Each structure stands twice: as C-alpha cells, then as structure tokens.
Amino acid sequence: MESAGQYDYIVIGAGTAGCLLANRLTQDENINVLLLEAGGRDDYIWIHIPVGYLYCINNPRTDWMFRTEPEAGLNGRSLIYPRGKVLGGSSSINGMIYMRGQARDYNEWADLTGDASWRWDQVLPLFSKSENHHAGKSEFHGDKGEWRVEKQRLSWDILDAFRDAAAQVGIPNTDDFNRGDNEGCGYFDVNQKRGIRWNASKAFLQPAAGRGNLTIMTGCQVKRLKISSDENGKHCSGVEFIGGGKEWMAESICETILAAGAIGSPTILQQSGIGNEAHLQQVGVPLVHQLAGVGENLQDHLQIRSSFKITGAKTLNTMADSWLGKAKIGMEYLWSRSGPMSMAPSQLGAFTRSDATQVTPNLEYHVQPLSLDKFGDPLHAFPAFTASVCNLRPTSRGTVRIVTNDPMAAPKISPNYLSTVEDRKIAAASLSLTRKIVAAPALQKYAPQEMKPGAEFQTEAELANAAGDIGTTIFHPVGTCKMGRSDDVTAVVDSQLRVLGIAGLRVVDASIMPSITSGNTNSPTLMIAEKAALSILAMRGKTVV
C-alpha cells in the first residue's frame, strides 16, 4: 500500500461541503489538507451550461448512477437517484436553485440537539457570509462571499400566468424566498454567474487550489477509515483508498472529515465497521463501533409532477421541436448567455400550505414551461407546462445500507416514499391544490387540459395512488448521519458534527440534518460546512476571515 502522506485534515468528498471546507481550512497556511474526490475534474462543458444538467444526470462521467430499490409507495417503481461524482459534487449537476428553507427548520434542529447555535438567527450570518447576492448587502443577504446568487435571465408568459393564478387562490407574490419565511410565489434565484452555472468548485475550490497547503486527489474511492483503540478510546487516524490503480493510505493528524453526502458518508462509515452490528454481520464487515443510526433516517422530497396541455402560449416544447428552433436557442445563449439554455430545471416556485392546520408552508412547487413523460425522454410535441409539488416535511423515513463488504459496490437505497398515512394524505391534497390553481381565471385563456395524473383520479385514495405513479425524487436526500443529543440512540454525530464515540472523525454534509429543510438542500449544506469550519478552527484557536 502506497503512502499518500500525512495531513492535519483529510476531507473525503469534494462536493458542496468539501469544497468550502478545503477553502476555509487552508486559509491558515499552517494547516495542511488532503481533499479526496472519487470523481474527476469539473471540465465537462455541460456542467457549466445551465441546461446541461440534462446531460450530466445519469451520465457516469458526472453521476454516481445510483438507483433506489423498487418502492411500494411508488407502485413498485425504481427511480434513478442522481448524486454528483465530480469536483463540486451535486452542485455541478443540480437545479442551481438558491434556497435556505424556513427559520422553523433551524430552530427545530436547535431543539433536537440542545444547541442554540443552530437557531435561524445564529445561522443566518453564515448563509450571508458565503453569499454574493445580486441585490447587494441587506439584513438577509451578503455581497462579499463566493456563492453567487442571481436572478434568472428569462421569463415565460405561461409561468407569469401561473403566478397570477396562484395569487387568485391565496398564494401571494414574493420576490425573495430566503428571509426565513418562504411563503409565496415567484421566480427562483439561482447559483449562476452571467448565465453560467456557479458550482462549489468554482466558488470555493478554484480560489484555494493554488495554495501550497492543499492537496487535491481526484479519481480516488475510499475503502475504509482507519480506526484504532487505546486506553483513551477509539480514534480515526486516516483513510485507505484506491486511486490510479493503486491502494493508498493517508494519515490525519487532527481529523478526518466525511463530506461524501447523504449516500456516500453512511456508506463509508458502514464499510469501516461503524454502524448497526446486526446489519454489518449480514454483509461480512467486522463491527468496529456500534452506531445504530448510520444509514437510517433517510429523508427526501418527492415531487409529484402534474402536466397540462395548453394553447396560445410559448413553451420549450414547441421552441425546441425542430433543428431551426434548437439553433435559435443555441445562438441566443452564445450571443447573450440567456434564453432556454440558461434555464434552471425549474424557473417558477411557490410555497404554500396543504391545509389550514399547517403553521408554515409545507408544500413547494417547481413549475416548468415544458412537459415530458419522464426524465431523459423527449419533450412533447405540443405546448404544455408541468407543475411539480412536493411535501416539504415528509414523515416517511428510509435507509441507505451497504449490501456487501466490497467498497466499490453501490449501496441499497430505500427512501420508503409515501409510506405513512400522513404523507399519502398530503400528496392527495397537493394534487387537488394544483388543480385549484390551474382552474383559476388567470390561466383560462390558455385552456389547460390535465394530462397527468388525469381527471379520472378524484378521491383521496385515487390521488394518493396516482402520486405513486407520477412521483419522482427531486434529489434532496438528507439525514443518514443525523446529529443529536448524546442520549439519542439514533444520533450519529453531536451538534458540532463529531462522530459519537470516535475521536478525530467528523461528518459535514447533508447527512447530518436531523430533519429535512423546507426547500432545496444545496445551500443549507453549504451553511453546515461554513459552521463546521468555524468549529474546527475554533478548536485550534483560529478564526476564518
């Protein structure tokens, strides 16, 4: 086994969290960091063109190519489960939507962990610190950070009409979803810079890449963490990994930090013998440390995609239905970095309640001026739009579990969508609300006709079953290494994200969320990494500029 050297910190995963950690830690020239990434460089052209997510998702060059197990709640269907396998991680292939969630999310984390530093008023400055917002500095936004947030560079009459229809049924217009209360309807802000995707690699890793105290190794897949025991307890002292056809060992003086995401981090822990003993015995991995919560508590947002055929409005379906149309779209992007090629997957959003008992919005809409049967299929040949809606706070819980002691094997991913009565009830209610919006006066000039799920589904039971047919992941897995109090038997890390019972090991990514945020999860992951960097450096008596 080759030696990759000794470092103060080893960061596993160069996704959203890993890129920020590498940047912040190496601002201190006395700290040496090794950043390991299983994927390659983010030099694929389709990463940077916003519409290129179509060519990055389900592409082994940029995606881990995971699939879920067949899901009972989805009527036996298995879904593709995209996760970025490239510098920048999922920020290189995601929908680019800048979303923080709601203040209640972080206040709940503070309550669950007993740590008030997770409250909204405490984490808001961390969001602002990394932010470079198009409107400049304000009470809620920052303008000096690396994470560029811009308005989208196009609008659509059909989406404007949907926004007006939403207002007519009681969902007000909003110009900012990121002030702690995201209720309302408006165009999403996006992580782009002048019409080009702005991923975590560009924002945080590229500025740090030239520092002599940062070593970046790509194409390296972790086998296991090195855990030792002595009279002081258990300690992580490094990592074994495979790269360039060789097996390597790297040693960490201070900490090894897992930033491999909600799928990767629990998988690495389990391959290292950290998890539930009964499960590890089944797959032939010797138990090193019992933590029953590893790989449990998987949460995700299931988007239920209603689609409507229309007349009299421009949509992407008809704009891109010929070579001439495609050429015009391409020329517009080349000329002005605008038009459909600058589109995020969803342009218009709305946050509202499924019923009056909800204290804050529990539904999120992603509305698109297009329609297709499923991801990867061609657009329909007629004008149409899609209104996807998801339950922001699902009660269903799933698992991520290794199935073999081979570290190269994909884990078994079982989200257990729509497995609770409450989730099925909210799914049915959300489809009914979509119909109510589409029936509002503002959309009637476009004569919308429901294609999916179909007007034949009417009762709550029928609609819940239909949701299983048309629901798909919106790519927000979290929670599989949840943080919690020391007496929480399902917790994996403490409120400073240190793995319980193992010194020198921390998890810093979306897997630590005890409950999913009420919105898209990429920028909350960035905040988690910002907070962790402060905690790590505070232990050294340092602060981040």
CSV table of C-alpha atoms in Angstrom, one decimal, residues 153-458:
chain,number,residue,atom,x,y,z
A,153,ARG,CA,-32.3,35.5,-17.3
A,154,LEU,CA,-35.6,34.8,-18.9
A,155,SER,CA,-39.3,34.7,-18.1
A,156,TRP,CA,-42.4,33.0,-19.6
A,157,ASP,CA,-45.9,34.2,-20.1
A,158,ILE,CA,-47.3,30.8,-19.0
A,159,LEU,CA,-45.3,31.0,-15.8
A,160,ASP,CA,-46.4,34.5,-15.2
A,161,ALA,CA,-50.0,33.3,-15.6
A,162,PHE,CA,-49.4,30.5,-13.1
A,163,ARG,CA,-48.1,33.0,-10.6
A,164,ASP,CA,-51.2,35.2,-11.1
A,165,ALA,CA,-53.4,32.1,-10.8
A,166,ALA,CA,-51.6,31.2,-7.5
A,167,ALA,CA,-52.4,34.7,-6.2
A,168,GLN,CA,-56.0,34.3,-7.1
A,169,VAL,CA,-56.2,31.2,-4.8
A,170,GLY,CA,-54.4,32.9,-2.0
A,171,ILE,CA,-50.7,32.3,-2.6
A,172,PRO,CA,-49.2,35.8,-2.7
A,173,ASN,CA,-46.4,37.0,-4.9
A,174,THR,CA,-42.9,37.2,-3.4
A,175,ASP,CA,-39.6,38.5,-4.6
A,176,ASP,CA,-37.4,36.6,-2.1
A,177,PHE,CA,-37.8,33.1,-0.7
A,178,ASN,CA,-34.8,33.4,1.6
A,179,ARG,CA,-35.8,35.6,4.5
A,180,GLY,CA,-36.8,32.8,6.8
A,181,ASP,CA,-40.5,32.7,5.7
A,182,ASN,CA,-40.6,31.4,2.1
A,183,GLU,CA,-44.4,31.6,1.6
A,184,GLY,CA,-45.4,32.9,-1.8
A,185,CYS,CA,-44.9,32.5,-5.5
A,186,GLY,CA,-42.1,33.9,-7.7
A,187,TYR,CA,-39.2,33.1,-9.9
A,188,PHE,CA,-36.3,31.3,-8.1
A,189,ASP,CA,-32.9,32.9,-7.6
A,190,VAL,CA,-30.2,30.7,-9.0
A,191,ASN,CA,-26.5,29.9,-8.5
A,192,GLN,CA,-25.2,31.3,-11.8
A,193,LYS,CA,-22.8,33.9,-12.9
A,194,ARG,CA,-23.8,35.7,-16.1
A,195,GLY,CA,-25.8,32.8,-17.4
A,196,ILE,CA,-23.2,30.1,-16.4
A,197,ARG,CA,-23.6,27.5,-13.6
A,198,TRP,CA,-21.8,28.6,-10.5
A,199,ASN,CA,-20.8,25.4,-8.7
A,200,ALA,CA,-18.9,24.9,-5.4
A,201,SER,CA,-15.7,24.0,-7.2
A,202,LYS,CA,-15.6,27.4,-9.0
A,203,ALA,CA,-16.7,29.3,-5.9
A,204,PHE,CA,-14.5,27.7,-3.2
A,205,LEU,CA,-12.1,25.2,-4.6
A,206,GLN,CA,-10.5,27.1,-7.5
A,207,PRO,CA,-9.5,30.1,-5.3
A,208,ALA,CA,-7.8,27.6,-2.9
A,209,ALA,CA,-6.3,25.2,-5.4
A,210,GLY,CA,-3.1,27.1,-5.8
A,211,ARG,CA,-2.3,27.1,-2.1
A,212,GLY,CA,0.7,25.0,-1.2
A,213,ASN,CA,-1.1,23.5,1.8
A,214,LEU,CA,-3.9,22.0,-0.2
A,215,THR,CA,-3.6,18.6,-2.0
A,216,ILE,CA,-6.4,17.6,-4.3
A,217,MET,CA,-6.6,14.0,-5.5
A,218,THR,CA,-9.4,13.0,-7.9
A,219,GLY,CA,-10.4,9.6,-9.1
A,220,CYS,CA,-9.9,8.2,-5.6
A,221,GLN,CA,-12.5,6.0,-3.9
A,222,VAL,CA,-12.4,5.3,-0.2
A,223,LYS,CA,-12.2,1.7,1.0
A,224,ARG,CA,-12.4,2.4,4.7
A,225,LEU,CA,-11.4,4.7,7.6
A,226,LYS,CA,-8.5,3.7,9.8
A,227,ILE,CA,-9.9,3.3,13.4
A,228,SER,CA,-7.7,2.4,16.3
A,229,SER,CA,-8.4,1.9,20.0
A,230,ASP,CA,-6.3,2.6,23.1
A,231,GLU,CA,-6.8,3.5,26.8
A,232,ASN,CA,-8.3,6.8,25.7
A,233,GLY,CA,-10.9,5.2,23.4
A,234,LYS,CA,-11.4,5.0,19.7
A,235,HIS,CA,-9.7,7.3,17.2
A,236,CYS,CA,-9.7,7.8,13.5
A,237,SER,CA,-6.2,8.3,12.2
A,238,GLY,CA,-6.7,8.3,8.4
A,239,VAL,CA,-8.2,6.6,5.4
A,240,GLU,CA,-7.4,3.8,2.9
A,241,PHE,CA,-8.4,4.5,-0.7
A,242,ILE,CA,-8.0,3.3,-4.3
A,243,GLY,CA,-6.8,5.7,-6.9
A,244,GLY,CA,-4.8,5.4,-10.2
A,245,GLY,CA,-4.9,1.6,-10.0
A,246,LYS,CA,-3.1,1.7,-6.6
A,247,GLU,CA,-4.1,1.3,-3.0
A,248,TRP,CA,-3.2,4.2,-0.7
A,249,MET,CA,-3.1,5.2,2.9
A,250,ALA,CA,-3.3,8.8,4.1
A,251,GLU,CA,-2.9,9.8,7.8
A,252,SER,CA,-4.6,12.6,9.6
A,253,ILE,CA,-3.0,14.3,12.5
A,254,CYS,CA,-6.1,16.2,13.7
A,255,GLU,CA,-9.3,15.0,11.9
A,256,THR,CA,-10.7,13.0,9.1
A,257,ILE,CA,-13.9,14.7,7.8
A,258,LEU,CA,-16.5,12.9,5.8
A,259,ALA,CA,-18.2,15.2,3.3
A,260,ALA,CA,-19.3,12.5,0.9
A,261,GLY,CA,-23.0,13.3,1.1
A,262,ALA,CA,-26.2,11.6,2.4
A,263,ILE,CA,-25.4,8.4,0.4
A,264,GLY,CA,-21.6,8.4,0.5
A,265,SER,CA,-20.9,9.2,4.1
A,266,PRO,CA,-23.1,6.4,5.7
A,267,THR,CA,-21.7,4.0,3.1
A,268,ILE,CA,-18.1,4.8,4.1
A,269,LEU,CA,-18.9,4.5,7.8
A,270,GLN,CA,-20.5,1.1,7.3
A,271,GLN,CA,-17.6,-0.2,5.2
A,272,SER,CA,-15.4,0.9,8.1
A,273,GLY,CA,-17.3,-1.2,10.6
A,274,ILE,CA,-19.3,1.8,12.0
A,275,GLY,CA,-23.0,1.2,12.2
A,276,ASN,CA,-25.6,-1.3,13.3
A,277,GLU,CA,-23.9,-4.6,14.3
A,278,ALA,CA,-26.7,-6.9,13.0
A,279,HIS,CA,-26.5,-5.2,9.6
A,280,LEU,CA,-22.7,-5.3,9.4
A,281,GLN,CA,-22.7,-9.0,10.3
A,282,GLN,CA,-25.0,-9.7,7.4
A,283,VAL,CA,-22.7,-8.2,4.9
A,284,GLY,CA,-19.4,-9.5,6.4
A,285,VAL,CA,-18.0,-6.3,7.8
A,286,PRO,CA,-16.5,-6.7,11.4
A,287,LEU,CA,-18.0,-4.3,13.9
A,288,VAL,CA,-15.6,-1.5,14.9
A,289,HIS,CA,-18.1,0.8,16.6
A,290,GLN,CA,-21.8,0.4,17.2
A,291,LEU,CA,-23.9,3.4,16.0
A,292,ALA,CA,-27.4,2.2,15.1
A,293,GLY,CA,-28.4,5.4,13.3
A,294,VAL,CA,-25.8,5.1,10.5
A,295,GLY,CA,-27.7,4.9,7.2
A,296,GLU,CA,-31.1,5.4,8.9
A,297,ASN,CA,-33.4,8.4,8.9
A,298,LEU,CA,-33.1,9.0,5.1
A,299,GLN,CA,-35.5,11.8,4.0
A,300,ASP,CA,-36.1,13.2,0.6
A,301,HIS,CA,-38.6,15.4,-1.2
A,302,LEU,CA,-40.8,13.5,-3.6
A,303,GLN,CA,-42.0,15.7,-6.4
A,304,ILE,CA,-45.4,14.9,-7.9
A,305,ARG,CA,-45.4,16.0,-11.5
A,306,SER,CA,-48.8,17.2,-12.9
A,307,SER,CA,-48.7,18.3,-16.5
A,308,PHE,CA,-51.1,20.3,-18.6
A,309,LYS,CA,-51.5,20.7,-22.3
A,310,ILE,CA,-52.3,24.3,-23.3
A,311,THR,CA,-52.9,26.5,-26.3
A,312,GLY,CA,-51.8,30.1,-27.2
A,313,ALA,CA,-48.5,30.2,-25.2
A,314,LYS,CA,-44.9,29.7,-26.0
A,315,THR,CA,-43.3,26.7,-24.2
A,316,LEU,CA,-40.0,24.9,-24.5
A,317,ASN,CA,-41.8,22.0,-26.1
A,318,THR,CA,-42.6,24.0,-29.3
A,319,MET,CA,-39.4,26.1,-29.2
A,320,ALA,CA,-37.2,23.0,-29.4
A,321,ASP,CA,-39.3,20.8,-31.7
A,322,SER,CA,-37.1,21.5,-34.8
A,323,TRP,CA,-33.5,21.9,-35.7
A,324,LEU,CA,-34.2,25.5,-36.6
A,325,GLY,CA,-35.7,26.1,-33.1
A,326,LYS,CA,-32.8,24.4,-31.4
A,327,ALA,CA,-30.3,26.5,-33.5
A,328,LYS,CA,-32.1,29.7,-32.4
A,329,ILE,CA,-31.9,28.7,-28.8
A,330,GLY,CA,-28.2,27.9,-29.2
A,331,MET,CA,-27.5,31.3,-30.9
A,332,GLU,CA,-29.3,33.2,-28.2
A,333,TYR,CA,-27.2,31.6,-25.5
A,334,LEU,CA,-23.9,32.2,-27.4
A,335,TRP,CA,-24.9,35.8,-28.0
A,336,SER,CA,-26.3,36.8,-24.6
A,337,ARG,CA,-26.0,33.9,-22.2
A,338,SER,CA,-29.8,33.9,-21.9
A,339,GLY,CA,-32.7,32.0,-23.3
A,340,PRO,CA,-33.7,28.4,-22.7
A,341,MET,CA,-30.0,27.2,-22.4
A,342,SER,CA,-29.6,29.4,-19.3
A,343,MET,CA,-32.6,27.8,-17.7
A,344,ALA,CA,-32.6,26.1,-14.3
A,345,PRO,CA,-34.7,22.9,-14.5
A,346,SER,CA,-37.5,24.8,-12.7
A,347,GLN,CA,-38.0,28.5,-13.1
A,348,LEU,CA,-41.0,29.4,-11.0
A,349,GLY,CA,-41.6,28.4,-7.4
A,350,ALA,CA,-44.3,28.6,-4.9
A,351,PHE,CA,-44.5,27.7,-1.2
A,352,THR,CA,-47.9,27.2,0.5
A,353,ARG,CA,-49.9,25.0,2.9
A,354,SER,CA,-51.7,21.8,2.1
A,355,ASP,CA,-54.3,22.7,4.7
A,356,ALA,CA,-55.1,25.3,7.3
A,357,THR,CA,-53.5,23.3,10.1
A,358,GLN,CA,-50.0,23.8,8.8
A,359,VAL,CA,-48.3,26.6,10.8
A,360,THR,CA,-45.8,27.3,7.9
A,361,PRO,CA,-45.8,26.3,4.2
A,362,ASN,CA,-45.4,22.6,3.8
A,363,LEU,CA,-45.6,22.4,0.0
A,364,GLU,CA,-43.2,23.6,-2.6
A,365,TYR,CA,-44.0,23.9,-6.3
A,366,HIS,CA,-41.4,23.8,-9.1
A,367,VAL,CA,-43.1,25.0,-12.3
A,368,GLN,CA,-41.7,24.5,-15.8
A,369,PRO,CA,-42.7,25.6,-19.3
A,370,LEU,CA,-42.3,22.1,-20.7
A,371,SER,CA,-43.6,18.6,-20.4
A,372,LEU,CA,-42.2,15.1,-21.0
A,373,ASP,CA,-43.2,11.6,-19.9
A,374,LYS,CA,-40.1,11.1,-17.6
A,375,PHE,CA,-36.6,12.5,-17.2
A,376,GLY,CA,-34.5,11.7,-20.3
A,377,ASP,CA,-37.5,11.3,-22.6
A,378,PRO,CA,-38.1,13.8,-25.4
A,379,LEU,CA,-40.3,16.8,-24.9
A,380,HIS,CA,-43.9,16.5,-26.0
A,381,ALA,CA,-44.7,17.9,-29.5
A,382,PHE,CA,-47.4,20.3,-28.2
A,383,PRO,CA,-47.3,23.3,-25.8
A,384,ALA,CA,-47.6,22.3,-22.2
A,385,PHE,CA,-46.3,23.1,-18.7
A,386,THR,CA,-45.5,21.0,-15.6
A,387,ALA,CA,-46.4,21.9,-12.0
A,388,SER,CA,-44.4,19.6,-9.7
A,389,VAL,CA,-45.3,19.8,-6.0
A,390,CYS,CA,-43.5,18.2,-3.0
A,391,ASN,CA,-44.3,17.7,0.6
A,392,LEU,CA,-41.5,19.7,2.3
A,393,ARG,CA,-41.7,17.8,5.6
A,394,PRO,CA,-42.4,14.1,4.8
A,395,THR,CA,-42.8,11.7,7.7
A,396,SER,CA,-41.6,8.7,5.7
A,397,ARG,CA,-38.1,7.6,6.6
A,398,GLY,CA,-35.8,5.4,4.5
A,399,THR,CA,-32.4,3.8,4.7
A,400,VAL,CA,-29.0,3.6,3.0
A,401,ARG,CA,-27.2,0.3,3.6
A,402,ILE,CA,-24.3,-1.5,2.1
A,403,VAL,CA,-25.1,-4.9,0.6
A,404,THR,CA,-21.5,-6.3,0.6
A,405,ASN,CA,-18.1,-5.7,2.1
A,406,ASP,CA,-16.9,-4.6,-1.4
A,407,PRO,CA,-16.3,-0.8,-1.1
A,408,MET,CA,-16.8,-0.3,-4.8
A,409,ALA,CA,-20.4,-1.7,-4.7
A,410,ALA,CA,-23.4,0.6,-4.7
A,411,PRO,CA,-25.5,0.7,-1.5
A,412,LYS,CA,-29.1,-0.3,-1.3
A,413,ILE,CA,-31.2,2.9,-1.2
A,414,SER,CA,-34.7,2.7,0.1
A,415,PRO,CA,-36.4,6.1,0.6
A,416,ASN,CA,-39.8,4.5,1.5
A,417,TYR,CA,-41.7,7.3,-0.2
A,418,LEU,CA,-45.4,7.7,0.7
A,419,SER,CA,-45.1,5.0,3.4
A,420,THR,CA,-47.1,6.9,6.0
A,421,VAL,CA,-50.8,7.8,6.1
A,422,GLU,CA,-49.9,11.5,6.6
A,423,ASP,CA,-47.6,11.6,3.5
A,424,ARG,CA,-50.3,10.0,1.3
A,425,LYS,CA,-52.9,12.4,2.6
A,426,ILE,CA,-50.7,15.4,1.8
A,427,ALA,CA,-49.8,14.0,-1.6
A,428,ALA,CA,-53.5,13.8,-2.5
A,429,ALA,CA,-54.2,17.3,-1.1
A,430,SER,CA,-51.3,18.8,-3.1
A,431,LEU,CA,-52.7,17.4,-6.3
A,432,SER,CA,-56.1,18.9,-5.5
A,433,LEU,CA,-54.4,22.2,-4.8
A,434,THR,CA,-52.6,22.1,-8.2
A,435,ARG,CA,-56.0,21.6,-9.9
A,436,LYS,CA,-57.4,24.5,-8.0
A,437,ILE,CA,-54.5,26.8,-9.1
A,438,VAL,CA,-54.8,25.7,-12.8
A,439,ALA,CA,-58.6,26.3,-12.7
A,440,ALA,CA,-58.1,29.9,-11.6
A,441,PRO,CA,-59.1,32.7,-14.0
A,442,ALA,CA,-55.5,33.8,-14.9
A,443,LEU,CA,-54.8,30.5,-16.7
A,444,GLN,CA,-58.1,30.0,-18.5
A,445,LYS,CA,-57.0,31.9,-21.7
A,446,TYR,CA,-54.5,29.0,-22.3
A,447,ALA,CA,-57.3,26.3,-21.9
A,448,PRO,CA,-55.2,24.0,-19.7
A,449,GLN,CA,-56.0,20.3,-20.1
A,450,GLU,CA,-54.7,17.9,-17.4
A,451,MET,CA,-52.5,15.1,-18.9
A,452,LYS,CA,-51.0,13.7,-15.7
A,453,PRO,CA,-52.2,12.3,-13.4
A,454,GLY,CA,-55.5,12.5,-15.3
A,455,ALA,CA,-59.0,13.8,-14.4
A,456,GLU,CA,-60.2,10.2,-13.7
A,457,PHE,CA,-58.4,10.3,-10.3
A,458,GLN,CA,-60.7,12.1,-7.9
